[in-house]
Every structure is written in structure tokens, then in C-alpha cells.
CSV table of C-alpha atoms and ligand atoms in Angstrom, one decimal:
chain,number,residue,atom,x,y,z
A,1,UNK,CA,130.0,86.9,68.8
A,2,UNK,CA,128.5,83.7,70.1
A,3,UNK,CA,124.9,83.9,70.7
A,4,UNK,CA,122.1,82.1,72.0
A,5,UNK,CA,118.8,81.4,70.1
A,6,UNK,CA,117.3,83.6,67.7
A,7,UNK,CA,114.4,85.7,69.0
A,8,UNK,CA,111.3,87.2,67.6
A,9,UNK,CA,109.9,90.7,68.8
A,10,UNK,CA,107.9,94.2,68.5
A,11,UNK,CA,109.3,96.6,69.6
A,12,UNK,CA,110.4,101.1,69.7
A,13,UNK,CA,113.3,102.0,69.0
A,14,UNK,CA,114.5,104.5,72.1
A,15,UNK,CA,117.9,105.5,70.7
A,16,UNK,CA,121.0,104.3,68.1
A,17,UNK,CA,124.8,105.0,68.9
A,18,UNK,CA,127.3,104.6,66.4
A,19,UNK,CA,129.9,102.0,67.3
A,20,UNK,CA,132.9,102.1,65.4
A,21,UNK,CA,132.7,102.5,61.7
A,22,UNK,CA,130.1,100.6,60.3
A,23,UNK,CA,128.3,99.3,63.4
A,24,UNK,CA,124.9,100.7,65.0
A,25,UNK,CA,124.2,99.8,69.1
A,26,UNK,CA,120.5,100.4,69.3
A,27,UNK,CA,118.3,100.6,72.7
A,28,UNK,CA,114.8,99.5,71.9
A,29,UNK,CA,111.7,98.8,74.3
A,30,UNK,CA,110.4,95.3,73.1
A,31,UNK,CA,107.1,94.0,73.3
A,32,UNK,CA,108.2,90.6,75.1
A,33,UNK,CA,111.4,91.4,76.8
A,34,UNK,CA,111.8,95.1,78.0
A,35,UNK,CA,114.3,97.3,77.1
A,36,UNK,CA,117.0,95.8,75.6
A,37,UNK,CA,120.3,96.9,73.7
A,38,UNK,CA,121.5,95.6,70.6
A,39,UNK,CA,124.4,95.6,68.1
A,40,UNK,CA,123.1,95.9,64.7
A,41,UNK,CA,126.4,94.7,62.1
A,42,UNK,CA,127.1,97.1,59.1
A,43,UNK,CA,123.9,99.2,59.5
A,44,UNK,CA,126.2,102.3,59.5
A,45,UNK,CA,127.2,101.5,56.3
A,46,UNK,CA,124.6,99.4,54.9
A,47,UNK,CA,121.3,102.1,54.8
A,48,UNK,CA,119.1,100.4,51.9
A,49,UNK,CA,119.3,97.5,54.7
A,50,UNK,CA,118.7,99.2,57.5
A,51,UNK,CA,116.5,102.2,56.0
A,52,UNK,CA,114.6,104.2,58.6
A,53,UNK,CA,114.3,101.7,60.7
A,54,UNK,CA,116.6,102.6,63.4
A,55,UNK,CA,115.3,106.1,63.9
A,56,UNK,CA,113.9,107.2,67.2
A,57,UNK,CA,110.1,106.3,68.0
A,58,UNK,CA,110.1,103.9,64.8
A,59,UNK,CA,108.3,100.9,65.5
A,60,UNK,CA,110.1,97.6,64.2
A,61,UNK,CA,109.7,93.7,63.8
A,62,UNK,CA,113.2,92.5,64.8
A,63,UNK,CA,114.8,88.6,65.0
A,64,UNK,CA,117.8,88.8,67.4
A,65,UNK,CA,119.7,86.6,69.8
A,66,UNK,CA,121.8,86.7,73.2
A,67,UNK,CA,124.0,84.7,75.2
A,68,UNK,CA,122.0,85.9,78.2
A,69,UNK,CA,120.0,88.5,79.6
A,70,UNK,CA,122.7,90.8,80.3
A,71,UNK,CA,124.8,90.6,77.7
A,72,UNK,CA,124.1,92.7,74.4
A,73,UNK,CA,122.0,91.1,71.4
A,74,UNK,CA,122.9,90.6,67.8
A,75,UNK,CA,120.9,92.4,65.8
A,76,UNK,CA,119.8,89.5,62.8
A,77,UNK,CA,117.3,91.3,61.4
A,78,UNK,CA,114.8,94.1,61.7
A,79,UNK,CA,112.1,95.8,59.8
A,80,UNK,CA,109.8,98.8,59.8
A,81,UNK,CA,106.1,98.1,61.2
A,82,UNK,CA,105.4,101.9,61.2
A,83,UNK,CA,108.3,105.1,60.5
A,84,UNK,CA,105.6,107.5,61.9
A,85,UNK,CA,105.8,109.8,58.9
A,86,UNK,CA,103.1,111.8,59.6
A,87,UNK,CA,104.8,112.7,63.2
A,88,UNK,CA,108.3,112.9,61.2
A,89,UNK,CA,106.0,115.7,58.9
A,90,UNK,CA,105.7,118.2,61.8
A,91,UNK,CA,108.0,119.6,64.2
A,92,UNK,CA,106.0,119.7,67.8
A,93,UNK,CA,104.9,116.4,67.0
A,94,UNK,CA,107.9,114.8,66.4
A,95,UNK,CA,109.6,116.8,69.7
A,96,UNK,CA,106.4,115.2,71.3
A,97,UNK,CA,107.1,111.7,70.0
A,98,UNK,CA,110.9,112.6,71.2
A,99,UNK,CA,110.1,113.1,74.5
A,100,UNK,CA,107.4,110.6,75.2
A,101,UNK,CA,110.5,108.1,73.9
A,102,UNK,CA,113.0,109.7,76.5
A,103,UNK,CA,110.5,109.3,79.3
A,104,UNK,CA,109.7,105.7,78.1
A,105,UNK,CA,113.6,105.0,78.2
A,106,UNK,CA,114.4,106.8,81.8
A,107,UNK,CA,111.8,104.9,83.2
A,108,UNK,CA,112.0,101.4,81.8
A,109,UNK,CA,115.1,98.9,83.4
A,110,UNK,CA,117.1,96.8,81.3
A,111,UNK,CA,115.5,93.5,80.7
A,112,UNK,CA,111.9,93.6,82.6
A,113,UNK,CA,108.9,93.5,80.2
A,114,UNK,CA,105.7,95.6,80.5
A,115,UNK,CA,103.3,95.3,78.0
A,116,UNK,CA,101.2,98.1,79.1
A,117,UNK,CA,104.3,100.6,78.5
A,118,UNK,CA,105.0,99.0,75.2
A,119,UNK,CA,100.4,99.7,74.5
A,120,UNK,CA,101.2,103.4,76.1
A,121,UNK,CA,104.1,103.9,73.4
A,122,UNK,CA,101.6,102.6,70.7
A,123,UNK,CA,98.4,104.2,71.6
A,124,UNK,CA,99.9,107.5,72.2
A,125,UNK,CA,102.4,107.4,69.1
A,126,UNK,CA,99.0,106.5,67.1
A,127,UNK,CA,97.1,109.0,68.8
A,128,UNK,CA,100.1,111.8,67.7
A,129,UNK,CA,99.9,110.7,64.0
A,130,UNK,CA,96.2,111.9,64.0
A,131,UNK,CA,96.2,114.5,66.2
A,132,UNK,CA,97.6,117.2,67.3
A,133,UNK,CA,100.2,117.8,69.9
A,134,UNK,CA,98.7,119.0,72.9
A,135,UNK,CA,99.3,119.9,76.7
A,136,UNK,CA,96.8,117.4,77.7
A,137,UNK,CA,98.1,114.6,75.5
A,138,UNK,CA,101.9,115.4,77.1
A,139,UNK,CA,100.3,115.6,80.5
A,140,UNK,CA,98.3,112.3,80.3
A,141,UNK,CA,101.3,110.5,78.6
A,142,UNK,CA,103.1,111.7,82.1
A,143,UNK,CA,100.3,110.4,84.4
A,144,UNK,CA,100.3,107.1,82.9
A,145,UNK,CA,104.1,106.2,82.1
A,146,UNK,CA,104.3,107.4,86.1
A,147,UNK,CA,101.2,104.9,86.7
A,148,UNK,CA,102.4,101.9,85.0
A,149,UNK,CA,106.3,102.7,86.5
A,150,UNK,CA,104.6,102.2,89.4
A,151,UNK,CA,105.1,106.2,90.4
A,152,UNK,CA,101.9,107.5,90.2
A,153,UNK,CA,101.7,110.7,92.6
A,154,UNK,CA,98.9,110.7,95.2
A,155,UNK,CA,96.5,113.1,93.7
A,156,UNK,CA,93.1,111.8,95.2
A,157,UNK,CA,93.2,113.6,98.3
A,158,UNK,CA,95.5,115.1,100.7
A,159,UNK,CA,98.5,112.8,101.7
A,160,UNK,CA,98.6,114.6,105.4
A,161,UNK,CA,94.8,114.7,106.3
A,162,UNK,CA,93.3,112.2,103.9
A,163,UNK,CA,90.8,114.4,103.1
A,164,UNK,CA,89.6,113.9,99.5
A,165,UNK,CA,90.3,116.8,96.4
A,166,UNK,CA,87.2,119.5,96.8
A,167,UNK,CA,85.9,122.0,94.1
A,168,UNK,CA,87.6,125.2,94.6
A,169,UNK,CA,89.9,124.3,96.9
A,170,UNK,CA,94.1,124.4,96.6
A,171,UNK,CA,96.4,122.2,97.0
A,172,UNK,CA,100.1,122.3,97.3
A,173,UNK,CA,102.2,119.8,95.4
A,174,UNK,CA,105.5,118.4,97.5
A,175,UNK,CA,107.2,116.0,94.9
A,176,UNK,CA,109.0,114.2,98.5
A,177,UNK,CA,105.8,113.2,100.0
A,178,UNK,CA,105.0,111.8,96.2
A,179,UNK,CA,101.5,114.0,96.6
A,180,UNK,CA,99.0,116.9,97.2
A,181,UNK,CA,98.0,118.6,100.5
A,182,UNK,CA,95.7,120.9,101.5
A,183,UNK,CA,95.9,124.3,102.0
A,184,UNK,CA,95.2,123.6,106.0
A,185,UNK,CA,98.3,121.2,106.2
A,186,UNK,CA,100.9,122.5,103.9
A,187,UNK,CA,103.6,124.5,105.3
A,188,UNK,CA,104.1,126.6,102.0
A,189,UNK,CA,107.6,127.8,101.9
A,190,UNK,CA,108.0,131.7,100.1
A,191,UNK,CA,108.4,130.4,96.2
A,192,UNK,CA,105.7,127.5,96.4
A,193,UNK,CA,103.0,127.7,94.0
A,194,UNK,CA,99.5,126.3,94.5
A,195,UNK,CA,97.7,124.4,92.4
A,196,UNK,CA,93.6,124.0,91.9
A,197,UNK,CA,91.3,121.2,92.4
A,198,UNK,CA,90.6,121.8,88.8
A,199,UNK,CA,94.2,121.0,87.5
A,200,UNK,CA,94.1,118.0,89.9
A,201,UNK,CA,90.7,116.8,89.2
A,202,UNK,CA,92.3,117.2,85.3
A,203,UNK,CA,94.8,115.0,85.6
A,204,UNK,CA,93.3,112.4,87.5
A,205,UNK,CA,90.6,112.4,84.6
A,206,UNK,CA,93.4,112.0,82.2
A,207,UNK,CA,94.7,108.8,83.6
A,208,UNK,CA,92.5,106.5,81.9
A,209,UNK,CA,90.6,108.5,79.8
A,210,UNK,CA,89.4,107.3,76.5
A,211,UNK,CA,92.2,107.8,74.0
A,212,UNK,CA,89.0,109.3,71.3
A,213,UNK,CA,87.7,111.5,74.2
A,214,UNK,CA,91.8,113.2,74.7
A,215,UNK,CA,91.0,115.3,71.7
A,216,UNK,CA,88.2,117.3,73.2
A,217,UNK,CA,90.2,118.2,76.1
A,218,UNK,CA,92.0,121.6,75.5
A,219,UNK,CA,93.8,123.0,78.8
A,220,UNK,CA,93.5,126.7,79.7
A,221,UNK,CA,96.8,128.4,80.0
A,222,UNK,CA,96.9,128.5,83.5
A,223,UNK,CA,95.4,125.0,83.8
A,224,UNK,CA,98.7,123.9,81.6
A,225,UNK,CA,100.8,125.5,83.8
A,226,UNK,CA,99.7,124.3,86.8
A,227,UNK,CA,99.4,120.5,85.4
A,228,UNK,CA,102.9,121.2,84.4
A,229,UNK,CA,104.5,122.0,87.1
A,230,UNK,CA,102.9,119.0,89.1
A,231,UNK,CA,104.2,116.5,86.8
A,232,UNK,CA,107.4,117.6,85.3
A,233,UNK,CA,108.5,118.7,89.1
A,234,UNK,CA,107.7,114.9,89.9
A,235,UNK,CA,109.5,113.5,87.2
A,236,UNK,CA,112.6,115.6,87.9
A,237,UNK,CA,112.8,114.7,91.3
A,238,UNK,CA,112.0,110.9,90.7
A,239,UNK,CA,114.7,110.8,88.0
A,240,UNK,CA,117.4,113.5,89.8
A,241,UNK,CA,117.5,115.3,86.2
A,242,UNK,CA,115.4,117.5,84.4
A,243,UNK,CA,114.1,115.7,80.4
A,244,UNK,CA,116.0,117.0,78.2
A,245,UNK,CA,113.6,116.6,75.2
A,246,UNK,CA,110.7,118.8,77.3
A,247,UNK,CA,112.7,122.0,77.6
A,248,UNK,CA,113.7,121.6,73.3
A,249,UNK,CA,109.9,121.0,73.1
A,250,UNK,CA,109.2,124.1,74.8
A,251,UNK,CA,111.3,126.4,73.7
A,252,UNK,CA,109.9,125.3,70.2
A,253,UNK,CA,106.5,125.5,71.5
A,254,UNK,CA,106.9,128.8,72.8
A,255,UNK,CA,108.5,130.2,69.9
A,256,UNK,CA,106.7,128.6,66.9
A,257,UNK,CA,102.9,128.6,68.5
B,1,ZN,ZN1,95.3,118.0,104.6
């Protein structure tokens, strides 16, 4: 493989495929260039190289080189800045750091930087090593990735009548219009399900929140569900799949509270 000139980066690793026998090809989200997939020689077979560091949600210092943007990098060399162990230590976090990964991945193209995703990865992935895992964090990890993808879903006030989000009001949610409505201009259909101004006001509060203050938020049960179905409906129908990582984390959430 010819290639251009070596190349120094940060960046997450968003998943690894093996490739032939001894050969890794590794998607990572890179400080300075985006999303880009590499080829990393013998790291199949070579793990004291290579040790932890090509595991999902590590971050890594790599050195690699292309012929050109669209054409796969050569893996030179690559080390661990942080393995995450305390995330790697618990199940829901790690399913959390799994699925905060696959969003990051569905919703980053090949080749265009954004720093602020690659500071959402790192604040939130910091945040989890701390912490614990929590609706709110999921739900304001959502709201921004959506933000900064350039996504974000009209929660301010009502798309229809423009009216601004009132206490103790509710709102329907129509992932097509890419926002709310009011009770007064929503045409609910039989299986809709309204949400509050509370679970509205929530996430809109969520999208820059201090990272320190996230802690202190715990959603109630209904509040969750109803933040829930706002955002994951969104994603689905901005993606045309459902997250595969969400529904593993669920299941595990629902069975080991
Ligand atoms: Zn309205």
C-alpha cells in the first residue's frame, strides 16, 4: 500500500472488523479529521502491540497515512490515551458508552471533522467513568449529538402556531415536522401519546447544561418515558432504523435495575 504523509491524531475508536487473518479495519472518530477508517497490519495477531487499544469507546493517540481522503488509512501506530476501565467495570455503563459510540458513528460522515462531537464523546465518556448511568445523561447525550448533527428537534414552542412551551400544557411530538405542537393544533391519531411541558422544558434544559449540575438531575419514571419517546422516535426516523445498542441497554436495564 502506497500512502501519503504520516498523520498525527486523537481520536474514539467506533468499531474494529477483522480482515483476513491477522489484519484489523478500525472506524475511529478523530479529533482533526472526522470519521475515518483504517487498516491496522498484524493487530489480529500481534495483541501486546495493539493491547486494548482497538476496543470500542477507547480513546487513542494514533500516527497514520492516506493516499487521499477517500481511500482507507494505514494504521502506523496507535496508543491508548484512556481504556475507560472504570466504564469497562460495570455493565449499564459500558452499554451506555456502547450506545453513545453507535449514535456518534450513525451520525458522523466519512471524512468531515467536528470538534464539538469529538468534546461530546469526551465529556460524556468522562462524565460515565464518574458517574452513574442515567436516563438524563442518555437523554442529554441524544439532545446534543442531534444539536451538533445539525438535527436538533424544535422543542421551544409549537412548530404549527409558534406559540412558546407553557407550564402544564401538552404537546404532541410528530418526528416529520422535526417538532412539538400544541394540544390546539395536533391532529392526534388513536395510538399517539402526549408528552408534558415538563418533559420538554427537561430536555431543552439538558442541552447545554453544566456537565457537574447532570448529576443532580434524576428523571421520574414517567418523565423518562416520555423524554424517551421524543428522542429515540426522532432518532429512528432520522436514521430509518432503530439503535441497536439502546434496546440491549434496555433490556439490561430493565432486567438488572
Ligand atoms: Zn400550536
Amino acid at each position: 500500500m502506497s500512502a501519503g504523509k504520516s498523520q498525527k491524531t486523537a481520536g474514539f475508536v467506533l468499531k474494529s472488523l477483522a480482515y483476513g487473518e491477522s489484519d484489523l479495519i478500525i472506524t475511529f472518530y478523530s479529533r482533526d479529521f472526522g470519521k475515518i477508517s483504517g487498516i491496522a497490519k498484524g493487530a489480529k495477531r500481534s495483541r501486546k502491540r495493539f493491547a486494548n487499544v482497538f476496543e470500542p469507546f477507547s480513546q487513542i493517540a494514533l500516527i497514520f497515512s492516506r493516499k487521499s481522503r477517500d481511500t482507507l488509512a494505514l494504521i502506523e501506530s496507535c496508543e491508548i490515551i484512556d481504556h475507560y476501565a472504570a466504564i469497562r467495570a460495570d455493565l449499564e455503563k459500558t452499554l451506555t458508552a456502547s450506545y453513545f459510540i453507535e449514535l456518534a458513528d450513525a451520525f458522523s460522515p466519512e471524512g468531515k471533522a467536528n470538534d464539538r462531537l469529538f468534546v461530546l464523546l469526551a465529556d460524556f465518556l468522562d462524565w460515565l467513568a464518574r458517574e452513574n448511568a442515567s436516563d438524563a445523561a442518555i437523554r442529554f447525550f441524544e439532545m446534543r449529538l442531534l444539536q451538533i448533527s445539525g438535527f436538533e428537534p424544535a422543542l421551544g414552542a409549537c412548530v404549527r402556531c409558534r406559540k412558546p412551551v407553557a407550564n402544564g400544557e401538552v404537546y404532541y411530538f410528530y418526528p416529520q415536522e422535526g417538532g412539538i405542537t400544541c394540544a390546539a393544533c395536533a391532529r392526534p391519531e388513536r395510538y399517539d401519546q402526549s408528552v408534558s411541558a415538563g418533559a420538554v422544558r427537561t430536555l431543552l434544559l439538558g442541552k447545554d447544561m453544566d456537565m457537574e449540575k447532570m448529576k443532580r438531575i434524576c428523571m421520574t419514571d414517567s418523565l423518562a418515558a416520555e423524554s424517551r419517546s421524543i428522542l429515540c422516535g426522532f432518532i429512528a426516523y432520522v436514521l430509518g432504523k432503530e439503535v441497536k445498542s439502546l434496546k440491549v441497554l434496555e433490556q439490561v436495564r430493565r432486567y438488572c435495575p
